[in-house]
CSV table of C-alpha atoms and ligand atoms in Angstrom, one decimal:
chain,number,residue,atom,x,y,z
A,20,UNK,CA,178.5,189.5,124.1
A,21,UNK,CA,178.0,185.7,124.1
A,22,UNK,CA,175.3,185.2,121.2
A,23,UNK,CA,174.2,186.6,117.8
A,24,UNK,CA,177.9,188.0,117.2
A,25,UNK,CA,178.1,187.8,113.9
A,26,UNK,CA,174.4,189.4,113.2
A,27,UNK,CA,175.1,192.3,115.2
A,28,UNK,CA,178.5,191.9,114.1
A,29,UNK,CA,179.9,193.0,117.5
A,30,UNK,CA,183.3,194.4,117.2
A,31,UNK,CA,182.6,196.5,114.1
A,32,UNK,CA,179.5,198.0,115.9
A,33,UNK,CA,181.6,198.7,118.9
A,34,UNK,CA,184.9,200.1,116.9
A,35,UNK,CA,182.7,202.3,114.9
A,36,UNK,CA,179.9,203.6,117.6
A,37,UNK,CA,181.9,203.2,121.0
A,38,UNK,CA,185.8,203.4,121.0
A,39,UNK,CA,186.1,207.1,120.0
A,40,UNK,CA,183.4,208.6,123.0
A,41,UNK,CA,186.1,210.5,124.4
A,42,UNK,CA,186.8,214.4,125.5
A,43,UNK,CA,190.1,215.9,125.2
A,44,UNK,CA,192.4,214.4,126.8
A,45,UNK,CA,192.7,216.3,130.8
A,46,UNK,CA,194.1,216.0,134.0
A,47,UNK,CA,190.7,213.7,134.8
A,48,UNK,CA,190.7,212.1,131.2
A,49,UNK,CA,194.5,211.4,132.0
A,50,UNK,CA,193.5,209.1,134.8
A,51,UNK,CA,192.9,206.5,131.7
A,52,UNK,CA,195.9,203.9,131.3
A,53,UNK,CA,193.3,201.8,128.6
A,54,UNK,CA,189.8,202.2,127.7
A,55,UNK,CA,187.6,200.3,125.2
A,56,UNK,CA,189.7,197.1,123.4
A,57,UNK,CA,191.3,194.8,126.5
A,58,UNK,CA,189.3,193.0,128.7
A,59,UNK,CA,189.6,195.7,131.7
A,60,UNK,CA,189.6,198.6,131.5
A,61,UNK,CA,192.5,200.5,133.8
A,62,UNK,CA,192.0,203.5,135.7
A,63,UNK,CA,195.0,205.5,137.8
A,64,UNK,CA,193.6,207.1,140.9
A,65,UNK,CA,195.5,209.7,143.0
A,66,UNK,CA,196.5,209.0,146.5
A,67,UNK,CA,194.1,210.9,148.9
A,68,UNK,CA,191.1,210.0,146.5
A,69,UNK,CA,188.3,207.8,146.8
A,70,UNK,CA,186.5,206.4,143.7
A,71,UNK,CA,182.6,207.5,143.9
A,72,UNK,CA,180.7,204.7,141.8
A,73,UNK,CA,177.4,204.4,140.1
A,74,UNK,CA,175.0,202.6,137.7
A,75,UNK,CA,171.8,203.1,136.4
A,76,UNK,CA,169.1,201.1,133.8
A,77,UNK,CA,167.2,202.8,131.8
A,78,UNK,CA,164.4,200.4,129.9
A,79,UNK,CA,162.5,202.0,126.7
A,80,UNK,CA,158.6,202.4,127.5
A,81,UNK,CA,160.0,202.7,131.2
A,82,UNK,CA,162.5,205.6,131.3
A,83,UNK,CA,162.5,206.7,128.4
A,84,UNK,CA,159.6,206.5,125.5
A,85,UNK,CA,160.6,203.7,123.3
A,86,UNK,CA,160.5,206.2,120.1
A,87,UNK,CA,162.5,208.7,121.6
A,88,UNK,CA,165.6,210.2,119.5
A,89,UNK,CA,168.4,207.8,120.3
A,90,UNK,CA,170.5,211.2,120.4
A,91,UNK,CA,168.6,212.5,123.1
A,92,UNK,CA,168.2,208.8,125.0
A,93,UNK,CA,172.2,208.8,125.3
A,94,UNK,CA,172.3,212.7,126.5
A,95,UNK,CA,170.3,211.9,129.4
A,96,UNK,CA,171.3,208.6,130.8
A,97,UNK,CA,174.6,209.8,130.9
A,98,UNK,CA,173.5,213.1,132.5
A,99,UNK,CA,171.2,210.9,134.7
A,100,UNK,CA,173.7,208.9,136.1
A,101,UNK,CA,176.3,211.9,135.9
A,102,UNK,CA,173.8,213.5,138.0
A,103,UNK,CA,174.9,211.2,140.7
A,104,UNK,CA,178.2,212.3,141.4
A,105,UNK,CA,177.5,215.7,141.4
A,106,UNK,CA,175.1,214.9,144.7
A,107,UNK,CA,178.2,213.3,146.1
A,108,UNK,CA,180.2,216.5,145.2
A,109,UNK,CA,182.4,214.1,143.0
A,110,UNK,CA,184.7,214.5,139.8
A,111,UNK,CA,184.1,212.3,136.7
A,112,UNK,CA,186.4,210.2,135.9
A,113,UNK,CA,185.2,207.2,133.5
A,114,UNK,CA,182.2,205.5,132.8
A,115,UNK,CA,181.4,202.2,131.0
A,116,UNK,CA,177.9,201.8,129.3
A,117,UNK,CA,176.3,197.7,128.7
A,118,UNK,CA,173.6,198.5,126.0
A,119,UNK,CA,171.1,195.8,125.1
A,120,UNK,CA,170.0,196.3,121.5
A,121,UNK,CA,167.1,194.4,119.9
A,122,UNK,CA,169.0,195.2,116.0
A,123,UNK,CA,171.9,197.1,114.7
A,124,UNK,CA,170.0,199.8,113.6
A,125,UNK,CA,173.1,202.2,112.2
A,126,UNK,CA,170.8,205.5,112.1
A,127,UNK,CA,169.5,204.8,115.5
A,128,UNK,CA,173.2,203.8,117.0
A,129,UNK,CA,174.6,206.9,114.7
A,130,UNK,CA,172.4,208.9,116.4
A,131,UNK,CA,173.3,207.0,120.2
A,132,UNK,CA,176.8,207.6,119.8
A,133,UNK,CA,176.6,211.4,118.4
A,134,UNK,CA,174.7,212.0,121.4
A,135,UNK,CA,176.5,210.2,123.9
A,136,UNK,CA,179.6,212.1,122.4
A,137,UNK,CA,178.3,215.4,123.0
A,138,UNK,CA,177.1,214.6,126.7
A,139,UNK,CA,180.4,212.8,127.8
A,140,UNK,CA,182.2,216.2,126.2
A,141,UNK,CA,180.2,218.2,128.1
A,142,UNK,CA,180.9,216.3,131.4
A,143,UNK,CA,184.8,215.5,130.4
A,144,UNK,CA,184.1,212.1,130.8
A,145,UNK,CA,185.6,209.1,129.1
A,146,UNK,CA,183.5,206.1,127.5
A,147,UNK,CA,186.2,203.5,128.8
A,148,UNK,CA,184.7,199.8,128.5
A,149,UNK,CA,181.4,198.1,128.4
A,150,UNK,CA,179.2,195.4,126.3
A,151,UNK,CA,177.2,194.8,124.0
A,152,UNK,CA,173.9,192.3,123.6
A,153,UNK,CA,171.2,191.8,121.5
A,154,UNK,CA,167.6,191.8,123.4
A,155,UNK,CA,165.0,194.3,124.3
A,156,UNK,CA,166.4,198.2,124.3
A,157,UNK,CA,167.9,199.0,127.6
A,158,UNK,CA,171.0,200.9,128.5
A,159,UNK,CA,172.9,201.0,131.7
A,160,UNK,CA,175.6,203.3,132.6
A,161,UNK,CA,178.4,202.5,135.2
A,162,UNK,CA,180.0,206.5,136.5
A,163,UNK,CA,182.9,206.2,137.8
A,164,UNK,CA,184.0,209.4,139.6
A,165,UNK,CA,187.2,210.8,142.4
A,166,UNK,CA,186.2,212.7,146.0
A,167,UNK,CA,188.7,213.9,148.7
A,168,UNK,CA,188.8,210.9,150.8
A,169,UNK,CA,186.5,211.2,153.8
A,170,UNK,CA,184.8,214.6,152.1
A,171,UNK,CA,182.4,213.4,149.9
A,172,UNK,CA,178.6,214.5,150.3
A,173,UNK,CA,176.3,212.5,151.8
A,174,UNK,CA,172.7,212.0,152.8
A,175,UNK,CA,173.2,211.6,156.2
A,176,UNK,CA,174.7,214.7,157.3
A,177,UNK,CA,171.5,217.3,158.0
A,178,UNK,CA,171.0,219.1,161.3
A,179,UNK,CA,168.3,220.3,163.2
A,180,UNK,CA,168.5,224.2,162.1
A,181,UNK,CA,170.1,223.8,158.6
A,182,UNK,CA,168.5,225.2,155.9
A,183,UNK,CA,167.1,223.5,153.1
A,184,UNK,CA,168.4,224.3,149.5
A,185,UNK,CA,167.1,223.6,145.9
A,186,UNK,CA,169.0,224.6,142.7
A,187,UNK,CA,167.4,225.5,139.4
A,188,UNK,CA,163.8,225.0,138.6
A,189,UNK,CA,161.8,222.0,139.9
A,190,UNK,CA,158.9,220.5,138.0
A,191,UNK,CA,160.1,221.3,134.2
A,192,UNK,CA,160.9,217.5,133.4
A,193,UNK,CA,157.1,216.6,135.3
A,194,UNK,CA,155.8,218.9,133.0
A,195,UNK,CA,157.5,217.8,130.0
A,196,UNK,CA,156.0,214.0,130.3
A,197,UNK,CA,152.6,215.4,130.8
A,198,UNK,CA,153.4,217.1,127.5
A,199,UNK,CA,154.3,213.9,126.2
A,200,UNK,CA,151.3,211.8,127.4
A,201,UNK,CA,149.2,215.1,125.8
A,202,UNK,CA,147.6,215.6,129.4
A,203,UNK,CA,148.9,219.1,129.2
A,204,UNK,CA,148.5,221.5,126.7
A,205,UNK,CA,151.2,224.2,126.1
A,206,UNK,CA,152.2,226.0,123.0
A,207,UNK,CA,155.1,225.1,120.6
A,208,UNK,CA,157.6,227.1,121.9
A,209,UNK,CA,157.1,226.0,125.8
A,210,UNK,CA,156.7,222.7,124.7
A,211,UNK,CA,160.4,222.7,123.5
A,212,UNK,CA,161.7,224.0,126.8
A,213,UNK,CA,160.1,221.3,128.7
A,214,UNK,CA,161.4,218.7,126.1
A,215,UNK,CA,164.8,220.2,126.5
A,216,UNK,CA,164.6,219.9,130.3
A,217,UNK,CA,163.5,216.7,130.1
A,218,UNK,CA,166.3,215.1,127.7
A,219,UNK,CA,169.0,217.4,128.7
A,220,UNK,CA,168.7,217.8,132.3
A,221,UNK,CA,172.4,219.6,133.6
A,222,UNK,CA,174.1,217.7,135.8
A,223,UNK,CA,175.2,220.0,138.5
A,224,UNK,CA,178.4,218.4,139.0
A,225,UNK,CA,180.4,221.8,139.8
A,226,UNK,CA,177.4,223.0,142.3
A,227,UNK,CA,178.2,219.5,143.9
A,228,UNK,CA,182.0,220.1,144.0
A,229,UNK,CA,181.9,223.8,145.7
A,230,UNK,CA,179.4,222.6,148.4
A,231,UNK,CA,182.1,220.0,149.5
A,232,UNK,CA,182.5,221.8,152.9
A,233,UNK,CA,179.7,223.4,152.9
A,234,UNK,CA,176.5,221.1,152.9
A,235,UNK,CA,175.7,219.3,155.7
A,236,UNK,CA,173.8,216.3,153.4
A,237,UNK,CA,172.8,216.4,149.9
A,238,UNK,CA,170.4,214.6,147.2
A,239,UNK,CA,170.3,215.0,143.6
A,240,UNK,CA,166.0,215.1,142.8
A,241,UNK,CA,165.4,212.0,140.5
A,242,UNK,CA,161.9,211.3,142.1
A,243,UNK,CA,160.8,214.6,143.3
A,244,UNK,CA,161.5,217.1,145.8
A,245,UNK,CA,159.2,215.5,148.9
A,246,UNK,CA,160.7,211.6,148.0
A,247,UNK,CA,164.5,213.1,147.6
A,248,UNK,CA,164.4,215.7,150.8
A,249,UNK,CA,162.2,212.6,152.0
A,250,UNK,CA,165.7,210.3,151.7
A,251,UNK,CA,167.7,213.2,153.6
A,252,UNK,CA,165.4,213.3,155.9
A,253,UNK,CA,165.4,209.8,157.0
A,254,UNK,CA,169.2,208.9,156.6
A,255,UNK,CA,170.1,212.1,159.0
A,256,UNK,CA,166.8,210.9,161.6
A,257,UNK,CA,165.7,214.7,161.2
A,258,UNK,CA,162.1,216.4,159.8
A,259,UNK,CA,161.7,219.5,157.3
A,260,UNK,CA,159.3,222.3,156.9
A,261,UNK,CA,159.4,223.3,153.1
A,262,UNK,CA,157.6,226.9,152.3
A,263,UNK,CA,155.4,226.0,148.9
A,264,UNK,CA,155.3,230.1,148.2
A,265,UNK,CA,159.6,229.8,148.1
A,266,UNK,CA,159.6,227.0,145.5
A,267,UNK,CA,161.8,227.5,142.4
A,268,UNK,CA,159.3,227.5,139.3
A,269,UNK,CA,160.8,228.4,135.5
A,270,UNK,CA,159.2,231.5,134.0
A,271,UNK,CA,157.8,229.0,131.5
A,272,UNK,CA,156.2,227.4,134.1
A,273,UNK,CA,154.8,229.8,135.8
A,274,UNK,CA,153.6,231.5,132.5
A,275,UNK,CA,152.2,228.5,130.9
A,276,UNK,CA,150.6,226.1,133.8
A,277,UNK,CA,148.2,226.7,136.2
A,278,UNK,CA,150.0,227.2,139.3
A,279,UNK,CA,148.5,224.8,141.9
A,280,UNK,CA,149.2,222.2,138.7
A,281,UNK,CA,152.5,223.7,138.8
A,282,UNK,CA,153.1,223.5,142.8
A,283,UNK,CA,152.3,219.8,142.4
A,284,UNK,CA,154.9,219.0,139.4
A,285,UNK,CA,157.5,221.3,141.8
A,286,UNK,CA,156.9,219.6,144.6
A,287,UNK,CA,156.6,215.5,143.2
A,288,UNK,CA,157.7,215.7,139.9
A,289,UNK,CA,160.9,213.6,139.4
A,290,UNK,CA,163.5,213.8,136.5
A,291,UNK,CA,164.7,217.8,137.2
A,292,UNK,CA,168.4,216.2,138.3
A,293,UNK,CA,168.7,219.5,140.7
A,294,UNK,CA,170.4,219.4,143.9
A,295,UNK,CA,168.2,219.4,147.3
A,296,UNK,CA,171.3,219.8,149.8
A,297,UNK,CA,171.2,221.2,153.8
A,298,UNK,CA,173.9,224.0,154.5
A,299,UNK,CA,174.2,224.6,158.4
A,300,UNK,CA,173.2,228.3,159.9
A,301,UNK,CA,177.5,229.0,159.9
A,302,UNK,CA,177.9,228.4,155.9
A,303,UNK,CA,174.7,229.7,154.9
A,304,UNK,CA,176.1,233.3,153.8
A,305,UNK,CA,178.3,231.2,151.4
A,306,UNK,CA,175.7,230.1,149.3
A,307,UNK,CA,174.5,233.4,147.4
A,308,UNK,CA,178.1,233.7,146.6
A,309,UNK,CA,178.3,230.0,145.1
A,310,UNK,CA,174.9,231.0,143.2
A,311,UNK,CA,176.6,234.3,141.5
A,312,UNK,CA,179.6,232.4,140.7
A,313,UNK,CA,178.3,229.6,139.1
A,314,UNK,CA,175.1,231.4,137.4
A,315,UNK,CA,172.6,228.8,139.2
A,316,UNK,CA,169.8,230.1,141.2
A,317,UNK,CA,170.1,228.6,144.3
A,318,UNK,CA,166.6,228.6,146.6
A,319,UNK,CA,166.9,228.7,150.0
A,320,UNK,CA,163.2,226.5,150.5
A,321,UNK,CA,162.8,225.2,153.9
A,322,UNK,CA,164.6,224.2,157.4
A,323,UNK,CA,165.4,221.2,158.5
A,324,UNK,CA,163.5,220.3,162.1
A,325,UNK,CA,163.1,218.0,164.8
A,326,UNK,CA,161.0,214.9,164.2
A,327,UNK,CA,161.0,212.7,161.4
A,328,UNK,CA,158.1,214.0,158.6
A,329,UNK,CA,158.0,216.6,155.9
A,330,UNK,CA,156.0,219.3,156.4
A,331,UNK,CA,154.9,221.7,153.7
A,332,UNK,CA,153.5,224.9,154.2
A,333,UNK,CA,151.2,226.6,151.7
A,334,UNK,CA,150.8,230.1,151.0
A,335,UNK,CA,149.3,231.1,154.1
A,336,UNK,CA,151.2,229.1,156.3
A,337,UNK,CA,149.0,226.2,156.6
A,338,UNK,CA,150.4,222.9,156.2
A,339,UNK,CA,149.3,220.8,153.0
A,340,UNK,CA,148.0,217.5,153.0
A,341,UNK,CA,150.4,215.9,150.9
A,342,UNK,CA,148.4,212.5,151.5
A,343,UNK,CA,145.6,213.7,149.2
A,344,UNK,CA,144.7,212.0,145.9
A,345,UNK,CA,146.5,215.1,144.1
A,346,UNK,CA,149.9,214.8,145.5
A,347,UNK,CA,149.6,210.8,145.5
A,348,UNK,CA,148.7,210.9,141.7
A,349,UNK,CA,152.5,212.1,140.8
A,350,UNK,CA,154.2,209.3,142.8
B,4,ADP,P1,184.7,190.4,126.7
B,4,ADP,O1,184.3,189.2,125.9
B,4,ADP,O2,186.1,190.4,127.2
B,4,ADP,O3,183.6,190.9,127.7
B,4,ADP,P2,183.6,192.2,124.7
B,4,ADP,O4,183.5,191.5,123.5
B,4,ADP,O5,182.3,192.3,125.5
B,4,ADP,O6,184.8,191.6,125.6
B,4,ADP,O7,184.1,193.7,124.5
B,4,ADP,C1,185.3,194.0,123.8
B,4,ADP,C2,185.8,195.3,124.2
B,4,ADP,O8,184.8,196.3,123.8
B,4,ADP,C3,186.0,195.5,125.7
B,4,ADP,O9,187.1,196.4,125.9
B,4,ADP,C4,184.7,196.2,126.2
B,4,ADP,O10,184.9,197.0,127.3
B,4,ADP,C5,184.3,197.0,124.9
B,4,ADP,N1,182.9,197.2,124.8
B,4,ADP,C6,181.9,196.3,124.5
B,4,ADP,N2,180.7,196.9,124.4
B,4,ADP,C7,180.9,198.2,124.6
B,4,ADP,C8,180.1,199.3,124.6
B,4,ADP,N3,178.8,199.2,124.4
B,4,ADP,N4,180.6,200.5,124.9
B,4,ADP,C9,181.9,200.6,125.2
B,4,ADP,N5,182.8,199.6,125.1
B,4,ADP,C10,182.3,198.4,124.8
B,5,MG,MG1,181.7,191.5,127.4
């Protein structure tokens, strides 16, 4: 930080909220010769690896509401950017965070750090550098993460004839904001589970790592299901047909919103963090095993065809008109 050190009082603030973000030490963890303190950090990566990279802002009253629980802001930018290498099918290995702070407010960062704690344990992932500057609150997160060299999963891998996967639920975190912005009205209990999968969305980093092999292409669904597969879709110059009826919707969903409300948070909502990924017609058998063994449900949704356009099918086979005001209004 170049200005206003002694206000924010800069290395205190980092000794006390952002040296000690660490999980046990393991094999992954173990990849850190020196974190937070130098002026690099240094990283040891093992031959046959290549290092998956990626950052992410988050702005308050853009990302994230700018009153949010600063526990809750730090769980889901890291999961958020975590989020990212799982869609590559990639293993954390370090991440560095440059957090742009308005004040040292020491509940607030008390509260940033616990909660950046607890995410980075849950994703064994070190807290190894980063900086600190005073202005409006934003937070951006640098992953650093190890594939197989010349494994990793991409976008650009789909098939004509593959089908088209989606794990989890889609729609929760769309219907959590409309919670927030009161345009829908649930009761307290649902309201917490939206919350929940809004602030805490799971990374699927080991779903990534076991379809290294198997998917032909895959997406993690940041901006919704039709703009993600849309990415896949265009990267491997293919089409899609997604079934609507086949969609993965949360019991909670489908007991507390009206269902063609529901179909439209599923199928543009953003801010779920599931995979979308492709799995060609000789692997396909392999993912209801994947699904047992990790506990995820795993939706087979659509096909991938010729062409170059999403098509999605409603209940009675007839293809929607995803150009209409109602399917615009989420994007
Ligand atoms: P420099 O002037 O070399 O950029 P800084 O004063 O910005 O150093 O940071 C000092 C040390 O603290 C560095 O190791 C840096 O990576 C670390 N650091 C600064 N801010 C953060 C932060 N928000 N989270 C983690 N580490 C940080
Ligand atoms: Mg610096």
């Amino acid at each position: 930080m170049s200005n206003d050190r002694q206000n924010l009082s800069e290395f205190g603030l980092i000794t006390r909220f952002f040296s000690d973000i660490s999980p046990p030490l393991t094999a992954q963890t173990s990849s850190v010769e020196l974190g937070v303190g130098d002026d690099c950090a240094l990283l040891n990566i093992a031959a046959g690896q290549q290092l998956a990279l990626s950052i992410d802002t988050l702005v308050a009253g853009r990302h994230f509401p700018i009153d949010a629980d600063s526990a809750d802001i730090a769980h889901r930018a890291l999961a958020v950017s975590i989020s990212d290498l799982a869609a590559m099918g990639a293993t954390p290995l370090a991440f560095t965070l440059a957090i742009s702070l308005p004040e040292a407010d020491f509940n607030w960062l008390r509260g940033f750090s616990h909660g950046l704690k607890e995410a980075a344990g849950r994703y064994r992932i070190p807290l190894i550098g980063g900086d600190t500057t005073r202005g409006p609150l934003a937070i951006t997160l640098q992953v650093h993460g190890t594939v197989p060299a010349g494994n990793s999963l991409q976008r650009s891998g789909a098939g004509v004839g593959d089908s088209i996967y989606a794990s989890g639920y889609l729609g929760d975190a769309a219907a959590a904001l409309a919670v927030l912005n009161t345009s829908c009205e649930v009761g307290a209990e649902e309201q917490q589970y939206f919350l929940t999968r809004f602030y805490q969305p799971a990374a699927r980093l080991s779903l990534g790592q076991r379809l290294l092999g198997i998917a032909s292409a895959a997406i993690d669904i940041s901006d919704g299901l039709l703009a993600d597969l849309g990415h896949i879709v265009t990267a491997s110059k293919v089409g899609a047909t997604v079934y609507s009826r086949r969609l993965p919707i949360s019991p909670v969903m489908t007991a507390s919103v009206e269902s063609r409300q529901a179909l439209m948070y599923a199928l543009t909502g953003g801010d779920d963090y599931e995979l979308c990924f492709t799995v060609p017609p000789s692997k396909v058998a392999m993912v209801n095993t994947i699904a047992e063994q990790l506990n995820i449900p795993l939706t087979h949704i659509g096909e991938i065809t010729e062409g170059d356009k999403i098509t999605c099918l409603d209940h009675n086979n007839k293809a929607i008109d995803l150009n209409s005001a109602g399917y615009q209004h989420f994007r």
